[in-house]
Amino acid sequence: AVQPLNDRDKVNRPYSQVGFVEFFVAPFALATVRLLPPLIVCSDQMMHNLNSWGEEWASTASPPPEAEDVTKLMERIQKLQAKFVFREA
C-alpha cells in the first residue's frame, strides 16, 4: 500500500509544498538568517516560492478549494512572512 503523501495520483503537490515549507524549511531558514544575516536573500526567495505554491494551489486544485480555505492558507503564509521581517524600513 502507498502512503497518502507518496501517492502521485492523489497528492496535491502545491498544498503539500506549502506545508513542507511552513513546518520544516521556514523554521530552519529563520534560525539560519538570525545567525547569518547575509542569507536573507534565501529566505526572501523561500517566501516568494511559498506565495507561488499557494497561488498555484488556489488556481489548479481539483476540486477547486472554497474561498474560505484559500483565505486560511493565505493567512498562514502571511503569518509566516511576518516572522521574516528583518529588514529596516
XYZ file of N, CA, C and O in Angstrom:
356
model
N 0.841 -1.183 0.000
C 0.000 0.000 0.000
C 0.888 1.249 0.000
O 1.915 1.287 0.647
N 0.436 2.265 -0.709
C 1.170 3.520 -0.805
C 0.597 4.506 0.209
O -0.614 4.681 0.307
N 1.481 5.157 0.953
C 1.032 6.137 1.930
C 0.476 7.370 1.209
O 0.907 7.685 0.103
N -0.463 8.091 1.843
C -1.143 9.203 1.174
C -0.213 10.246 0.545
O -0.436 10.677 -0.571
N 0.822 10.675 1.246
C 1.690 11.713 0.693
C 2.636 11.189 -0.387
O 3.308 11.966 -1.054
N 2.688 9.873 -0.549
C 3.550 9.288 -1.573
C 2.773 8.823 -2.799
O 3.368 8.323 -3.749
N 1.464 8.971 -2.775
C 0.632 8.555 -3.897
C 0.571 9.690 -4.920
O -0.108 10.686 -4.727
N 1.298 9.557 -6.000
C 1.405 10.617 -7.005
C 0.078 10.946 -7.663
O -0.107 12.032 -8.199
N -0.848 10.007 -7.660
C -2.135 10.248 -8.302
C -3.102 11.034 -7.418
O -4.070 11.607 -7.910
N -2.861 11.051 -6.114
C -3.821 11.673 -5.205
C -3.279 12.883 -4.444
O -4.056 13.682 -3.965
N -1.979 13.005 -4.330
C -1.415 14.096 -3.533
C -1.574 15.425 -4.266
O -1.506 15.494 -5.490
N -1.826 16.464 -3.507
C -1.926 17.811 -4.053
C -0.567 18.468 -3.817
O -0.291 18.962 -2.725
N 0.289 18.458 -4.820
C 1.669 18.912 -4.667
C 1.779 20.354 -4.171
O 2.537 20.613 -3.233
N 1.072 21.325 -4.751
C 1.227 22.696 -4.247
C 0.882 22.830 -2.763
O 1.600 23.480 -2.007
N -0.199 22.196 -2.327
C -0.594 22.293 -0.922
C 0.430 21.590 -0.029
O 0.766 22.074 1.049
N 0.957 20.467 -0.497
C 1.983 19.744 0.257
C 3.250 20.578 0.388
O 3.908 20.569 1.430
N 3.612 21.298 -0.666
C 4.803 22.141 -0.627
C 4.645 23.270 0.385
O 5.594 23.601 1.105
N 3.452 23.851 0.457
C 3.207 24.910 1.439
C 3.419 24.358 2.844
O 4.097 24.969 3.672
N 2.857 23.202 3.126
C 3.026 22.584 4.445
C 4.465 22.248 4.748
O 4.949 22.466 5.863
N 5.192 21.731 3.763
C 6.599 21.374 3.943
C 7.428 22.615 4.282
O 8.223 22.602 5.221
N 7.213 23.678 3.535
C 7.963 24.915 3.792
C 7.580 25.485 5.154
O 8.444 25.884 5.937
N 6.299 25.489 5.441
C 5.805 26.084 6.681
C 6.347 25.393 7.932
O 6.736 26.049 8.896
N 6.384 24.070 7.916
C 6.731 23.335 9.128
C 8.161 22.811 9.185
O 8.638 22.465 10.262
N 8.859 22.763 8.051
C 10.211 22.231 8.066
C 11.233 23.261 7.618
O 12.186 23.560 8.330
N 11.047 23.829 6.446
C 12.048 24.719 5.858
C 12.083 26.075 6.566
O 13.163 26.577 6.898
N 10.929 26.697 6.781
C 10.887 28.048 7.347
C 11.527 28.154 8.733
O 12.312 29.079 8.960
N 11.235 27.256 9.667
C 11.905 27.379 10.970
C 13.429 27.279 10.855
O 14.162 28.013 11.525
N 13.899 26.403 9.986
C 15.332 26.272 9.768
C 15.892 27.547 9.139
O 16.937 28.059 9.545
N 15.202 28.081 8.153
C 15.651 29.304 7.479
C 15.651 30.486 8.441
O 16.568 31.311 8.418
N 14.641 30.579 9.285
C 14.553 31.662 10.257
C 15.768 31.638 11.194
O 16.413 32.664 11.411
N 16.091 30.474 11.709
C 17.250 30.347 12.596
C 18.547 30.661 11.852
O 19.436 31.326 12.396
N 18.634 30.221 10.614
C 19.842 30.454 9.826
C 20.046 31.938 9.558
O 21.159 32.458 9.687
N 18.991 32.653 9.205
C 19.102 34.083 8.909
C 19.453 34.874 10.164
O 20.177 35.870 10.093
N 18.981 34.427 11.301
C 19.343 35.127 12.543
C 20.834 34.983 12.826
O 21.453 35.898 13.357
N 21.404 33.835 12.482
C 22.841 33.614 12.695
C 23.687 34.221 11.582
O 24.783 34.709 11.829
N 23.185 34.152 10.366
C 23.923 34.609 9.195
C 23.045 35.566 8.376
O 22.474 35.169 7.350
N 22.929 36.817 8.799
C 22.032 37.765 8.129
C 22.206 37.910 6.622
O 21.217 38.162 5.929
N 23.406 37.759 6.057
C 23.508 37.889 4.597
C 22.677 36.846 3.824
O 22.406 37.033 2.640
N 22.249 35.801 4.506
C 21.440 34.777 3.843
C 19.970 35.164 3.740
O 19.131 34.341 3.374
N 19.661 36.410 4.031
C 18.277 36.884 3.930
C 17.735 36.699 2.521
O 16.535 36.488 2.333
N 18.613 36.756 1.515
C 18.140 36.572 0.138
C 17.532 35.186 -0.044
O 16.581 35.019 -0.819
N 18.048 34.209 0.693
C 17.484 32.849 0.610
C 16.076 32.810 1.209
O 15.184 32.161 0.652
N 15.891 33.481 2.323
C 14.554 33.486 2.933
C 13.584 34.304 2.080
O 12.405 33.971 2.009
N 14.087 35.358 1.424
C 13.222 36.112 0.510
C 12.733 35.215 -0.620
O 11.551 35.234 -0.977
N 13.633 34.416 -1.172
C 13.260 33.502 -2.254
C 12.298 32.432 -1.748
O 11.343 32.062 -2.437
N 12.525 31.947 -0.535
C 11.634 30.950 0.047
C 10.215 31.510 0.165
O 9.245 30.834 -0.175
N 10.096 32.758 0.611
C 8.770 33.359 0.759
C 8.121 33.588 -0.606
O 6.920 33.395 -0.760
N 8.915 33.962 -1.584
C 8.379 34.110 -2.943
C 7.855 32.754 -3.439
O 6.756 32.666 -3.997
N 8.635 31.713 -3.236
C 8.212 30.371 -3.647
C 6.956 29.936 -2.900
O 6.051 29.334 -3.493
N 6.899 30.233 -1.623
C 5.739 29.854 -0.812
C 4.473 30.531 -1.343
O 3.430 29.891 -1.478
N 4.576 31.798 -1.667
C 3.426 32.509 -2.252
C 3.035 31.896 -3.594
O 1.849 31.757 -3.898
N 4.021 31.532 -4.393
C 3.732 30.916 -5.701
C 3.016 29.578 -5.535
O 2.066 29.282 -6.263
N 3.460 28.768 -4.573
C 2.798 27.480 -4.326
C 1.364 27.704 -3.860
O 0.454 26.977 -4.271
N 1.148 28.693 -3.000
C -0.208 28.987 -2.532
C -1.120 29.409 -3.666
O -2.265 28.955 -3.769
N -0.610 30.269 -4.542
C -1.405 30.712 -5.689
C -1.681 29.560 -6.656
O -2.783 29.451 -7.202
N -0.671 28.712 -6.852
C -0.881 27.564 -7.748
C -1.939 26.628 -7.182
O -2.793 26.126 -7.913
N -1.894 26.384 -5.873
C -2.902 25.516 -5.257
C -4.297 26.102 -5.452
O -5.227 25.389 -5.833
N -4.427 27.414 -5.222
C -5.740 28.055 -5.337
C -6.278 27.996 -6.759
O -7.489 27.894 -6.964
N -5.393 28.019 -7.752
C -5.858 28.075 -9.136
C -5.931 26.724 -9.836
O -6.626 26.598 -10.840
N -5.239 25.695 -9.316
C -5.199 24.424 -10.044
C -5.788 23.236 -9.301
O -5.897 22.162 -9.891
N -6.137 23.400 -8.028
C -6.635 22.258 -7.254
C -7.941 21.737 -7.846
O -8.764 22.489 -8.345
N -8.080 20.424 -7.793
C -9.294 19.800 -8.297
C -9.825 18.852 -7.232
O -9.126 17.901 -6.871
N -10.996 19.069 -6.713
C -11.935 20.162 -6.986
C -11.378 21.472 -6.439
O -10.573 21.479 -5.517
N -11.830 22.588 -6.999
C -11.330 23.893 -6.559
C -11.596 24.118 -5.066
O -12.654 23.756 -4.567
N -10.629 24.703 -4.362
C -10.841 24.964 -2.934
C -11.884 26.058 -2.737
O -12.050 26.930 -3.587
N -12.555 25.998 -1.614
C -13.530 27.035 -1.287
C -12.787 28.323 -0.926
O -11.632 28.289 -0.503
N -13.454 29.447 -1.083
C -12.842 30.747 -0.812
C -12.307 30.827 0.621
O -11.245 31.401 0.869
N -13.028 30.217 1.554
C -12.602 30.230 2.955
C -11.275 29.491 3.129
O -10.400 29.937 3.877
N -11.109 28.374 2.429
C -9.865 27.609 2.515
C -8.696 28.383 1.912
O -7.579 28.356 2.435
N -8.948 29.068 0.817
C -7.902 29.883 0.186
C -7.488 31.004 1.136
O -6.296 31.270 1.332
N -8.467 31.643 1.763
C -8.191 32.725 2.707
C -7.364 32.216 3.878
O -6.398 32.860 4.289
N -7.715 31.047 4.411
C -6.973 30.473 5.534
C -5.526 30.188 5.149
O -4.606 30.461 5.926
N -5.326 29.642 3.958
C -3.960 29.342 3.523
C -3.155 30.626 3.356
O -2.005 30.705 3.793
N -3.744 31.637 2.752
C -3.032 32.900 2.557
C -2.730 33.571 3.898
O -1.683 34.187 4.069
N -3.608 33.409 4.875
C -3.346 33.941 6.220
C -2.178 33.208 6.866
O -1.359 33.830 7.546
N -2.101 31.894 6.666
C -0.961 31.128 7.191
C 0.344 31.628 6.576
O 1.351 31.777 7.268
N 0.318 31.887 5.276
C 1.518 32.367 4.592
C 1.891 33.758 5.098
O 3.066 34.031 5.367
N 0.908 34.637 5.276
C 1.184 35.978 5.776
C 1.732 35.943 7.200
O 2.626 36.714 7.550
N 1.212 35.050 8.015
C 1.697 34.903 9.389
C 3.160 34.471 9.389
O 3.977 34.994 10.154
N 3.492 33.554 8.517
C 4.879 33.102 8.403
C 5.762 34.228 7.880
O 6.870 34.441 8.360
N 5.250 34.977 6.918
C 6.014 36.075 6.336
C 6.315 37.140 7.397
O 7.386 37.752 7.380
N 5.416 37.348 8.327
C 5.627 38.336 9.386
C 6.808 37.966 10.270
O 7.460 38.847 10.841
N 7.117 36.689 10.390
C 8.253 36.240 11.187
C 9.583 36.550 10.509
O 10.625 36.528 11.140
N 9.545 36.809 9.209
C 10.764 37.010 8.442
C 11.019 38.485 8.138
O 11.621 38.815 7.140
N 10.566 39.364 9.003
C 10.798 40.801 8.791
C 12.087 41.172 9.510
O 12.088 41.404 10.718
N 13.180 41.182 8.754
C 14.481 41.517 9.338
C 14.992 42.860 8.830
O 15.869 43.443 9.403
N 14.472 43.271 7.713
C 14.985 44.495 7.090
C 14.445 45.733 7.802
O 13.311 45.751 8.245
N 15.278 46.747 7.865
C 14.838 48.006 8.460
C 14.157 48.839 7.392
O 14.559 48.828 6.240
N 13.125 49.547 7.769
C 12.384 50.362 6.802
C 13.170 51.591 6.398
O 14.012 52.074 7.027
